[in-house]
Coordinates of C-alpha atoms and ligand atoms in Angstrom, one line a residue:
X1 CA -57.4 -31.3 -27.1
X2 CA -55.9 -30.2 -30.4
X3 CA -57.8 -33.0 -32.0
X4 CA -61.0 -30.9 -31.9
X5 CA -59.4 -28.1 -33.9
X6 CA -58.0 -30.7 -36.3
X7 CA -61.4 -32.2 -36.7
X8 CA -63.0 -28.8 -37.2
X9 CA -60.7 -27.9 -40.1
X10 CA -61.1 -31.4 -41.5
X11 CA -64.9 -31.1 -41.4
X12 CA -64.8 -27.7 -43.1
X13 CA -62.5 -29.1 -45.9
X14 CA -64.7 -32.2 -46.4
X15 CA -67.9 -30.1 -46.5
X16 CA -66.4 -27.9 -49.2
X17 CA -65.2 -30.9 -51.2
X18 CA -68.3 -33.0 -50.9
X19 CA -71.0 -30.3 -51.6
X20 CA -74.4 -31.8 -51.3
X21 CA -73.3 -35.4 -51.6
X22 CA -73.7 -37.6 -48.6
X23 CA -70.3 -38.4 -47.1
X24 CA -69.9 -42.1 -46.0
X25 CA -66.3 -42.0 -44.8
X26 CA -63.1 -39.9 -45.0
X27 CA -59.5 -41.1 -45.0
X28 CA -56.7 -39.2 -43.4
X29 CA -53.0 -39.8 -43.3
X30 CA -51.5 -38.8 -40.0
X31 CA -47.8 -38.7 -39.4
X32 CA -46.6 -40.1 -36.1
X33 CA -45.0 -36.8 -35.2
X34 CA -48.3 -35.0 -35.2
X35 CA -49.0 -36.5 -31.8
X36 CA -52.5 -37.4 -32.7
X37 CA -54.2 -39.9 -30.4
X38 CA -56.5 -42.0 -32.6
X39 CA -59.1 -42.6 -29.8
X40 CA -59.2 -38.8 -29.0
X41 CA -59.4 -38.0 -32.7
X42 CA -62.3 -40.4 -33.2
X43 CA -64.1 -39.0 -30.2
X44 CA -63.5 -35.4 -31.3
X45 CA -64.7 -36.2 -34.8
X46 CA -68.0 -37.6 -33.5
X47 CA -68.5 -34.5 -31.4
X48 CA -67.6 -32.0 -34.2
X49 CA -69.8 -33.6 -36.9
X50 CA -72.9 -34.3 -34.7
X51 CA -76.0 -32.6 -36.1
X52 CA -74.1 -31.5 -39.2
X53 CA -74.2 -32.8 -42.8
X54 CA -71.3 -35.0 -41.9
X55 CA -73.0 -36.8 -39.0
X56 CA -72.4 -40.5 -39.4
X57 CA -69.4 -40.1 -41.7
X58 CA -66.6 -42.5 -40.6
X59 CA -63.1 -41.2 -39.9
X60 CA -60.4 -43.6 -41.1
X61 CA -56.9 -42.7 -39.9
X62 CA -53.7 -44.1 -41.4
X63 CA -50.7 -43.7 -39.3
X64 CA -47.6 -42.7 -41.3
X65 CA -44.3 -43.7 -39.6
X66 CA -41.7 -41.0 -39.1
X67 CA -38.7 -41.6 -41.4
X68 CA -35.4 -40.0 -41.0
X69 CA -33.3 -39.6 -44.2
X70 CA -29.6 -38.9 -44.2
X71 CA -28.2 -36.2 -46.6
X72 CA -24.7 -37.5 -46.1
X73 CA -24.9 -41.2 -46.8
X74 CA -28.4 -41.5 -48.2
X75 CA -29.6 -44.0 -45.6
X76 CA -33.1 -43.7 -44.2
X77 CA -34.6 -45.3 -41.2
X78 CA -37.8 -45.2 -39.2
X79 CA -37.5 -42.8 -36.3
X80 CA -38.0 -44.5 -33.0
X81 CA -38.7 -42.9 -29.6
X82 CA -35.3 -43.9 -28.3
X83 CA -33.3 -42.6 -31.2
X84 CA -32.1 -39.1 -31.9
X85 CA -32.0 -37.1 -35.1
X86 CA -28.5 -38.2 -36.1
X87 CA -28.2 -40.7 -38.9
X88 CA -28.4 -44.3 -37.6
X89 CA -26.0 -45.5 -40.2
X90 CA -23.2 -43.0 -40.4
X91 CA -23.9 -40.7 -37.4
X92 CA -24.2 -37.6 -39.5
X93 CA -26.4 -34.8 -38.1
X94 CA -27.3 -33.8 -41.7
X95 CA -30.6 -35.5 -41.7
X96 CA -34.2 -34.5 -42.5
X97 CA -37.6 -36.1 -42.0
X98 CA -38.9 -37.6 -45.2
X99 CA -42.2 -38.4 -43.6
X100 CA -44.0 -38.3 -40.2
X101 CA -45.4 -34.8 -40.2
X102 CA -48.4 -35.4 -42.5
X103 CA -52.0 -34.5 -41.8
X104 CA -53.5 -35.1 -45.2
X105 CA -57.1 -35.7 -46.3
X106 CA -56.4 -38.5 -48.9
X107 CA -60.0 -39.5 -49.9
X108 CA -63.7 -38.9 -49.3
X109 CA -66.2 -41.7 -49.8
X110 CA -69.5 -40.3 -51.0
X111 CA -72.7 -42.0 -51.9
X112 CA -73.9 -40.7 -55.3
X113 CA -77.7 -40.2 -55.2
X114 CA -77.7 -41.6 -58.7
X115 CA -76.7 -45.0 -57.3
X116 CA -79.9 -45.2 -55.2
X117 CA -82.3 -44.9 -58.2
X118 CA -84.5 -47.9 -58.2
X119 CA -84.1 -48.6 -54.5
X120 CA -87.3 -48.5 -52.4
Ligands
ZN201 ZN1 -25.9 -41.2 -42.9

């Protein structure tokens, strides 16, 4: 369950960034190669934030495809489970991943207490 430790560090980062503001939702880019299971992540998040200031904050994951870029011919292609790390176009082994390893907190939605002025 590495999702729990991911959620713990996520919760710590969000708490630091949000301060006293109420967090409605957070948005995270997750590369396919991080092997994060969205359902497990959602479950871990609920568990980690329960009874904390982040209780009720929604976790929105965006899956980022793994893309293999070739240094030899410049081609890039999405990495599929059946394909190796050689260039799909020219067969060169001089390739690198241009995406797919992300785990990035991209946005935090907070409700500004000022917005609630005038509400009952
Ligand atoms: Zn190539």
